[in-house]
Coordinates of C-alpha atoms and ligand atoms in Angstrom, one line a residue:
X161 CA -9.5 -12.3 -1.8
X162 CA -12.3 -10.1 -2.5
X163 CA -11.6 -8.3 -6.0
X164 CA -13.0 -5.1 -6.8
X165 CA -13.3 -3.9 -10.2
X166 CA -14.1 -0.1 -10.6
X167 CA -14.9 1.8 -14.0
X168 CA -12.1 4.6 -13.2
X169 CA -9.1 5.4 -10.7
X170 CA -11.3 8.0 -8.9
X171 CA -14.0 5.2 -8.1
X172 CA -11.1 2.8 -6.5
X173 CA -9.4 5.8 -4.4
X174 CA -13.0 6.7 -3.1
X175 CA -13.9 2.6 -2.7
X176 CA -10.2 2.5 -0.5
X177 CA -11.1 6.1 1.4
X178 CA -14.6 4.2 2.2
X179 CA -13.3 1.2 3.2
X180 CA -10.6 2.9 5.9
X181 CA -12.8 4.9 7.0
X182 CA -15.5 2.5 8.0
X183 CA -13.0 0.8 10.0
X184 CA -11.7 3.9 11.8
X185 CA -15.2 4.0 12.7
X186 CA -14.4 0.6 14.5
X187 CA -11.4 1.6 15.6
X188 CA -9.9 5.1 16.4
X189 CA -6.5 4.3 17.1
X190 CA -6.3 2.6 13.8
X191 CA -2.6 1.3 12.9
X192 CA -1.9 2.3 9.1
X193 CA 0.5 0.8 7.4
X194 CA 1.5 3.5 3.6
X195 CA 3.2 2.8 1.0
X196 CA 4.0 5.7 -1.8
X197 CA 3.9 6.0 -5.2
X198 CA 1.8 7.1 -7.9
X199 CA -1.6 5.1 -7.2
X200 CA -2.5 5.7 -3.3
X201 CA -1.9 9.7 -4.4
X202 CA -5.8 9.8 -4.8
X203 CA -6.3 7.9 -1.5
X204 CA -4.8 10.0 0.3
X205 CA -6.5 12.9 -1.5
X206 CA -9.7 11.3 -0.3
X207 CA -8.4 10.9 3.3
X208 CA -7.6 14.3 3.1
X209 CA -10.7 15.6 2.2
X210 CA -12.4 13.4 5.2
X211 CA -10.5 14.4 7.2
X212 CA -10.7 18.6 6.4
X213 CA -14.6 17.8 6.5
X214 CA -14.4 16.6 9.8
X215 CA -15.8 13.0 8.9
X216 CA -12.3 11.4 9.8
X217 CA -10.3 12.4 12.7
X218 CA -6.5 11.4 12.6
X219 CA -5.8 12.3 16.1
X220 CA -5.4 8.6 17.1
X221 CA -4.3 7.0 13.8
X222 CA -0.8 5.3 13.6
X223 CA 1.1 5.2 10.5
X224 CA 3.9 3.1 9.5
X225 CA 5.9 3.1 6.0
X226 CA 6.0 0.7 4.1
X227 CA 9.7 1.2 2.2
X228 CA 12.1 3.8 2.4
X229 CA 15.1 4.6 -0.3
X230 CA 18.8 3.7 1.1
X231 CA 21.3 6.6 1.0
X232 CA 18.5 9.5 1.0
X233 CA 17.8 12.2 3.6
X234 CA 14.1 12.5 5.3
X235 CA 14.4 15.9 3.9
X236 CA 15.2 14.5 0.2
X237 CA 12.4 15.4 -2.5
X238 CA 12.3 11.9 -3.6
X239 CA 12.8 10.2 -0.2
X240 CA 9.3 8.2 0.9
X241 CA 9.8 10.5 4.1
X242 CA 9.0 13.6 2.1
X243 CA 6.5 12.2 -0.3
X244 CA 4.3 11.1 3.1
X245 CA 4.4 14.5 4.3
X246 CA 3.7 16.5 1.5
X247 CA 1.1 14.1 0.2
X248 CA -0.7 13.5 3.1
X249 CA 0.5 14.3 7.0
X250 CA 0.6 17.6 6.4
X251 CA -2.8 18.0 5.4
X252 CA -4.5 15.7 8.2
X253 CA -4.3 16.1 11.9
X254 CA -2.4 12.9 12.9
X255 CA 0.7 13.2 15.8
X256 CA 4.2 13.6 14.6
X257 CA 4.2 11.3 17.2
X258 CA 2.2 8.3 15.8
X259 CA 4.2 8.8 12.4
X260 CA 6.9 5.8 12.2
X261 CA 9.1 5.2 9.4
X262 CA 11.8 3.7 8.1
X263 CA 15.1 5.8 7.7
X264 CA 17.0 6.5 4.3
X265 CA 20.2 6.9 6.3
X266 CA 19.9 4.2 9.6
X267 CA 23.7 4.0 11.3
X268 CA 23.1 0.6 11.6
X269 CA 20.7 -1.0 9.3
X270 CA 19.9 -4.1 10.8
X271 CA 19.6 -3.2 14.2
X272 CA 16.7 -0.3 12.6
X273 CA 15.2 -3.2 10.5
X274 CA 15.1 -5.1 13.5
X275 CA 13.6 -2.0 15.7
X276 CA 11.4 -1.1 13.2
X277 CA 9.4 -4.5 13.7
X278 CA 9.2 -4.1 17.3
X279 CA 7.6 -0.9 16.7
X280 CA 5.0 -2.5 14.5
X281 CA 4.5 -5.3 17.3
X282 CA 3.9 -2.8 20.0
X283 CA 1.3 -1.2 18.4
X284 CA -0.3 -4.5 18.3
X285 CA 0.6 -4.8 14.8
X286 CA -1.3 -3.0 11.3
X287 CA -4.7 -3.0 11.4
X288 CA -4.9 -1.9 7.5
X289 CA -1.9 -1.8 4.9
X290 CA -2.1 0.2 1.7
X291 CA -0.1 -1.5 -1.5
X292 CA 0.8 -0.6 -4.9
X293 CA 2.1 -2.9 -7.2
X294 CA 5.4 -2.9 -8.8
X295 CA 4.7 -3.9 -12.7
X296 CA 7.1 -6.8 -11.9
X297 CA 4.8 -8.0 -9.2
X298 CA 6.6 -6.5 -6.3
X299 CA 4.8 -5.0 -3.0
X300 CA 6.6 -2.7 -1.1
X301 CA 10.0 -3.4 -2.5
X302 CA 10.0 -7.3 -2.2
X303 CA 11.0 -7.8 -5.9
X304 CA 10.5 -11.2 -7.5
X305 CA 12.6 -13.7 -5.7
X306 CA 12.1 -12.7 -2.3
X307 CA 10.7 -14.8 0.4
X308 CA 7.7 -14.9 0.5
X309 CA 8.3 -14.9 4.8
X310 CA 11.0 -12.4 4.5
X311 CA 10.9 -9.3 7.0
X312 CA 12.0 -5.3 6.8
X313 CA 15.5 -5.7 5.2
X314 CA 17.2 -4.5 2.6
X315 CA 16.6 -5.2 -0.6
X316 CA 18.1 -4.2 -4.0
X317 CA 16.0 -3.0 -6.3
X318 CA 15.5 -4.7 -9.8
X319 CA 16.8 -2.9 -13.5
X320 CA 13.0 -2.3 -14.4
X321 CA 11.8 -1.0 -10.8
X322 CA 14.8 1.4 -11.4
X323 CA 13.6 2.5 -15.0
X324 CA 10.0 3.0 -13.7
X325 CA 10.6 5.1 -10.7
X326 CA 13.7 7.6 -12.7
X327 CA 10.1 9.6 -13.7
X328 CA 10.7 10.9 -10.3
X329 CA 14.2 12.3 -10.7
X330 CA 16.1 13.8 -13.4
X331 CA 18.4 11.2 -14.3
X332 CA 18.2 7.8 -14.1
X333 CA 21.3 7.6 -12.5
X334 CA 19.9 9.3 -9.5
X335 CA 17.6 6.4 -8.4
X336 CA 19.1 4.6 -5.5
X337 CA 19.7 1.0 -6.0
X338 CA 19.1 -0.2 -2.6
X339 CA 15.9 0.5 0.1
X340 CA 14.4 -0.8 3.1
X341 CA 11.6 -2.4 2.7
X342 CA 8.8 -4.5 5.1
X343 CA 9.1 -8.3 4.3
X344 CA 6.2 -9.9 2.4
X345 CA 5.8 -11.5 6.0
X346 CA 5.5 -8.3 7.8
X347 CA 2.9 -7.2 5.3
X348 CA 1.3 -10.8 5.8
X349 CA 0.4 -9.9 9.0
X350 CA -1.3 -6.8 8.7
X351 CA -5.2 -7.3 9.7
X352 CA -6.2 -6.1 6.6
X353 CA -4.3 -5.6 3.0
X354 CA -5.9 -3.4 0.4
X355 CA -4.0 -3.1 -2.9
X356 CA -4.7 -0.7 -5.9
X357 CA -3.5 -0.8 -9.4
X358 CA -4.7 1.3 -12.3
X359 CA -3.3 1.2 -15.7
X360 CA -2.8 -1.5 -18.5
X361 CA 0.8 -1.7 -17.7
X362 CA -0.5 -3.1 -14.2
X363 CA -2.6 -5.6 -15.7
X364 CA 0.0 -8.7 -16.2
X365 CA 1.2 -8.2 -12.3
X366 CA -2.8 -8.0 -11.3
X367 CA -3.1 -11.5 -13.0
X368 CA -0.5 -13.3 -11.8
X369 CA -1.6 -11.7 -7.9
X370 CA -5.3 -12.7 -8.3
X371 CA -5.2 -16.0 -10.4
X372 CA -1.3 -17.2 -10.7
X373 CA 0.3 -19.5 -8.7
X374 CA 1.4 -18.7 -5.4
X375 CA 5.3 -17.8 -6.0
X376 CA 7.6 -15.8 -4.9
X377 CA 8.3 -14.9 -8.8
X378 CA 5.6 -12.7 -8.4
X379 CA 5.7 -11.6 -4.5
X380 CA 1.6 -10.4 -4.8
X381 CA 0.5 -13.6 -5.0
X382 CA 1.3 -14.7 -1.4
X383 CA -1.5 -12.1 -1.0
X384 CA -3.6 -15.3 -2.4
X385 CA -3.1 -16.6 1.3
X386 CA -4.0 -13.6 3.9
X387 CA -7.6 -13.9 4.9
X388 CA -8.6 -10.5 4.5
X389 CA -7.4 -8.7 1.2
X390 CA -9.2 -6.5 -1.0
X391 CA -8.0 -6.0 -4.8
X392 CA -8.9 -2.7 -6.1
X393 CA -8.5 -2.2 -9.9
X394 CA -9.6 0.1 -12.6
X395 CA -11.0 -1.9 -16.2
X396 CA -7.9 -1.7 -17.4
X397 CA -5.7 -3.2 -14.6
X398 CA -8.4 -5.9 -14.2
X399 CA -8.3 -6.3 -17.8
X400 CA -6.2 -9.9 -18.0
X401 CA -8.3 -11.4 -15.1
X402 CA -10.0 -14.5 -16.2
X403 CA -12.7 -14.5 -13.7
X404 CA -13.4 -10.9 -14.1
X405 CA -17.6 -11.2 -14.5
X406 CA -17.5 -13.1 -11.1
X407 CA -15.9 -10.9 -9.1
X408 CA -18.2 -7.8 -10.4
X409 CA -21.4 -10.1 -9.9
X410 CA -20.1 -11.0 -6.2
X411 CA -19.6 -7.3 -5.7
X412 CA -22.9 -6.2 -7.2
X413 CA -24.6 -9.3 -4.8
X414 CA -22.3 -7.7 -1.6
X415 CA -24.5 -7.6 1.4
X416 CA -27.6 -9.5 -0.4
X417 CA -26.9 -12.9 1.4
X418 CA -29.0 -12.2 4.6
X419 CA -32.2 -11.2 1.8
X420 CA -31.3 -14.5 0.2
X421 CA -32.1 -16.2 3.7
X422 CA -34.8 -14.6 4.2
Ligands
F6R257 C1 5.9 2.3 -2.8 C2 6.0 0.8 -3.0 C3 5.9 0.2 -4.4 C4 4.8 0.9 -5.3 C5 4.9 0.2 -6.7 C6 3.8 0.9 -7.6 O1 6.0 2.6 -1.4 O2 6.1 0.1 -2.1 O3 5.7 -1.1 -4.3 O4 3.6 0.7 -4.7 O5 6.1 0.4 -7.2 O6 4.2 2.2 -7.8 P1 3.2 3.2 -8.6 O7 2.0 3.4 -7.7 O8 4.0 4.5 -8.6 O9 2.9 2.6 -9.9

């Protein structure tokens, strides 16, 4: 796990941008795999930017979602559907035809589930997926308790993640209480994972991801066992972190090793 702590939430969103784009520079087709919320907003806003500054062409990018409210239309304001376009695809020039995603209203949910993972596989899987972090521990919507193998299922979300995400509707009563979600094993096996958090409020979840136990209890720590994950956190979310000085001195030392041969 390669931890990154930044001073603000700007300096995390550019680190992410950076990051994505240097391996869009590797690969053009790049496979994305999104998820929504508050915290990739400034990512995307990067992206954006690159992209309107001709630095970072979308024309071969894939992108997957990562979770998708049950029982609401693509069209919904609060659907994951909507919050991708208007955040992000409608400002960059990737296909409508590289954009996959799971469906609010699927006639038959498992078969989509099911479909939705073939998809994935035949695009030779995600290359790089994007997480937030639920203050529970959840990625995507795997809330404590779920395998950490599970695939794209439903799930039903928790009391809290309901309370924390009625800010985006008028009532409380509004927030669905079922989704589709990718499993904590289909995120596994994206190439790359690169999660953000910002906030105190984040900072328990951060901690038990980074230096807990590996349990599903808190579903980011099975992040502890893909090869390739990069933690991105502001002070604050990185505040509980035990081993906090280490990871900024590796950070600072990034790239010195072949001087150190020398
Ligand atoms: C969203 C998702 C969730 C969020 C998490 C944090 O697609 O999968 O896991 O990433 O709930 O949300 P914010 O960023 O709004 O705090």
């Amino acid at each position: 796990m390669e931890v990154i702590i930044t001073s603000s939430y700007g300096k995390i969103c550019e680190e992410a941008a950076h990051i994505i784009h240097q391996e869009w520079q590797k690969k053009n087709n790049l496979v994305l795999g999104l998820a929504t919320g508050e915290t990739p907003l400034g990512v995307y806003k990067e992206l954006t930017g690159m992209n309107q500054r001709n630095e970072f062409d979308f024309s071969d990018i894939v992108a997957f979602s990562l979770d998708e409210y049950l029982g609401l239309e693509e069209d919904h304001p609060q659907s994951f559907a909507y919050y991708m376009t208007e955040n992000f695809f409608k400002h960059i020039n990737i296909k409508t035809k590289n954009i996959f995603r799971l469906e609010g209203r699927p006639s038959d949910i498992e078969a989509h589930c099911q479909k939705y993972e073939e998809k994935i596989k035949s695009y030779g899987g995600i290359d790089v997926q994007i997480l937030g972090i639920g203050r529970n521990g959840h990625i995507g919507f795997n809330e404590p308790g779920s395998s950490l193998s599970s695939r794209t299922r439903v799930k039903t979300l928790t009391e809290e993640t309901i309370r924390d995400n009625a800010r985006f509707f008028t009532d409380e009563r509004e927030v669905p209480r079922f989704c589709l979600t990718m499993g904590i094993g289909t995120v596994m096996e994206a190439k790359m994972i690169i999660l953000l958090a910002s906030g105190k409020e984040k900072s328990e979840a951060i901690k038990n991801c980074v230096e807990g136990a590996v349990t599903a209890s808190a579903p980011a720590s099975a992040l502890q066992l893909h090869p390739r994950v990069k933690i991105l956190v502001d002070e604050e979310a990185g505040s509980q972190l035990t081993n906090k000085d280490y990871y900024k001195w590796v950070f600072k030392n990034k790239g010195r090793v072949k001087d150190y041969m020398k």
